[in-house]
Every structure is written in C-alpha cells, then in structure tokens.
Coordinates of C-alpha atoms in Angstrom, one line a residue:
Y1 CA -24.7 -9.0 -9.9
N2 CA -28.1 -8.0 -8.5
V3 CA -30.4 -7.8 -11.3
G4 CA -33.5 -8.7 -9.5
P5 CA -36.2 -5.8 -8.6
S6 CA -34.0 -4.3 -5.9
A7 CA -31.1 -4.1 -8.3
P8 CA -29.5 -0.5 -8.6
A9 CA -30.7 0.7 -11.7
A10 CA -27.1 0.9 -13.5
L11 CA -27.1 -2.8 -12.9
K12 CA -30.5 -3.3 -15.0
D13 CA -28.7 -2.6 -18.6
V14 CA -26.6 -5.3 -20.0
R15 CA -24.2 -3.1 -21.4
I16 CA -22.9 -1.9 -18.0
R17 CA -22.7 -4.9 -16.6
Q18 CA -20.3 -6.2 -19.6
A19 CA -18.7 -2.8 -19.2
I20 CA -17.7 -3.9 -15.6
D21 CA -17.0 -7.2 -16.9
L22 CA -14.0 -5.7 -19.3
A23 CA -12.9 -3.5 -17.1
I24 CA -11.9 -6.0 -14.2
D25 CA -8.4 -7.0 -14.6
R26 CA -8.0 -10.3 -13.3
S27 CA -4.5 -10.6 -14.4
L28 CA -4.1 -8.1 -11.3
I29 CA -5.8 -10.1 -8.9
L30 CA -4.3 -13.1 -9.7
D31 CA -0.9 -11.7 -9.3
V32 CA -1.3 -9.3 -6.3
A33 CA -4.1 -10.7 -4.2
L34 CA -3.3 -14.1 -4.7
G35 CA 0.7 -13.9 -5.1
G36 CA 0.5 -15.7 -8.8
D37 CA -0.8 -18.7 -7.0
G38 CA -4.2 -19.3 -8.8
V39 CA -5.6 -19.9 -12.6
W40 CA -8.1 -18.5 -14.8
A41 CA -11.6 -19.7 -14.3
G42 CA -13.8 -20.2 -17.4
P43 CA -17.9 -19.1 -17.5
F44 CA -18.8 -22.9 -16.1
L45 CA -16.1 -25.3 -15.2
P46 CA -13.0 -24.3 -13.8
V47 CA -9.6 -25.7 -16.1
G48 CA -9.2 -29.0 -15.4
F49 CA -12.5 -30.8 -16.1
G50 CA -11.3 -32.5 -19.3
D51 CA -13.4 -31.7 -22.1
S52 CA -15.7 -29.4 -20.6
T53 CA -14.0 -26.9 -19.8
L54 CA -11.8 -24.7 -21.8
D55 CA -7.9 -24.1 -22.2
E56 CA -6.3 -21.1 -19.7
K57 CA -5.5 -19.4 -22.5
E58 CA -8.7 -19.3 -24.0
I59 CA -9.9 -18.1 -21.1
Q60 CA -7.6 -15.5 -20.8
K61 CA -8.5 -13.7 -23.9
L62 CA -11.8 -14.0 -23.4
Y63 CA -11.7 -12.4 -20.0
A64 CA -9.1 -10.0 -20.8
A65 CA -9.7 -6.3 -19.4
N66 CA -10.4 -4.3 -22.4
V67 CA -11.0 -0.6 -20.5
K68 CA -11.5 0.9 -24.2
D69 CA -14.1 -1.3 -24.9
A70 CA -15.7 -1.0 -21.6
K71 CA -15.6 2.7 -21.8
A72 CA -17.4 2.4 -25.2
L73 CA -20.4 0.1 -23.3
L74 CA -21.0 2.6 -21.1
S75 CA -21.1 5.3 -24.0
A76 CA -23.5 3.3 -25.5
A77 CA -25.4 3.4 -22.9
G78 CA -25.6 6.7 -21.9
A79 CA -24.3 5.7 -18.4
S80 CA -21.7 8.9 -17.4
D81 CA -21.9 8.5 -13.7
V82 CA -22.0 4.7 -12.5
T83 CA -21.7 3.8 -8.7
I84 CA -22.3 0.4 -7.5
E85 CA -21.8 -0.7 -4.3
A86 CA -19.9 -3.9 -3.0
Q87 CA -21.4 -5.2 0.3
Y88 CA -19.3 -7.9 1.9
S89 CA -18.4 -9.3 5.0
N90 CA -15.5 -7.6 6.8
I91 CA -13.5 -10.8 7.9
D92 CA -14.0 -12.1 4.3
T93 CA -10.2 -11.9 3.4
N94 CA -10.4 -12.9 -0.4
A95 CA -13.0 -9.8 -0.4
Q96 CA -10.6 -7.5 1.5
A97 CA -7.2 -8.5 -0.7
E98 CA -9.3 -8.7 -4.2
F99 CA -12.0 -5.7 -4.1
P100 CA -9.3 -3.0 -3.3
L101 CA -7.7 -4.5 -6.9
I102 CA -11.5 -4.2 -8.6
K103 CA -12.4 -0.9 -7.5
Q104 CA -8.9 0.2 -9.0
S105 CA -9.6 -1.8 -12.4
L106 CA -13.3 -0.5 -12.6
A107 CA -11.8 3.4 -12.0
Q108 CA -9.9 3.3 -15.1
A109 CA -13.0 2.7 -16.8
G110 CA -15.1 5.6 -15.4
I111 CA -17.0 3.3 -12.8
N112 CA -17.1 4.4 -8.8
F113 CA -16.7 1.1 -7.0
E114 CA -17.6 1.9 -3.4
L115 CA -16.3 -0.6 -1.0
N116 CA -19.0 -1.4 2.2
P117 CA -17.6 -4.1 4.4
L118 CA -19.9 -5.3 7.0
E119 CA -19.6 -7.1 10.7
R120 CA -20.2 -10.5 9.7
T121 CA -23.6 -11.1 11.4
I122 CA -24.9 -8.2 9.8
Y123 CA -23.7 -8.9 6.1
L124 CA -25.2 -12.2 6.3

C-alpha cells in the first residue's frame, strides 16, 4: 500500500488497510487466477523455508477472508465510501488475472477497487 505523503487519504488509516487485507479472498485468487496451482504465503517467508516460516494451514487461518470483520473496521474508521486505485502494467498477466478477483472481494466489504491498467512504459 502507498502510505507515503502522496497516499490516498483512505490508506493513511491502518484500519482501512486492515479491512482491505481481511476482505481479499486469497482462496479465490489461488483457485481461479492460478488454477489451484499455488500455496498460501506467510508474512515474511513462504512455505518451505523450514522453521523460519509458518505452516500453510496456520497462514490460511491468519489470512482467511472475513468480510464481517472488514466491514466492522471500515465502520470504526468512519469510512463509508472507500475507493482505491490499482495501477498496473497492461501486459502484467498476473495483475490482469488477480485484480478483478480482488475487486470482487473488496466490493463485498463495500470497498471500490478501481482497475487502471497502464501502458507498460507509462506504468514504469
């Protein structure tokens, strides 16, 4: 998330960033965008790095979508109309596959996720 000086106002509130994170259905992304070919990755190191990482089941519990809690965080932040923009390269096949699914997930929590694919050189 862009939380620097030029960040959208909504992203400056940690509760809104947490709500976004809670609303994303990672299972949907893995199943649809990646055809089930992927694993849940944790906060620092992905599965497979020995004792330095969490078990995939633990990661799934920590990062499971929870629209109810996402809505509660938005309410606590006083955010009734949150819109965020995703800029990405128009040749980024991962973004093209994943971002519409993220948009769908966020919409369930009441967050508008605007997709803005840009010509690659403009994006860069």
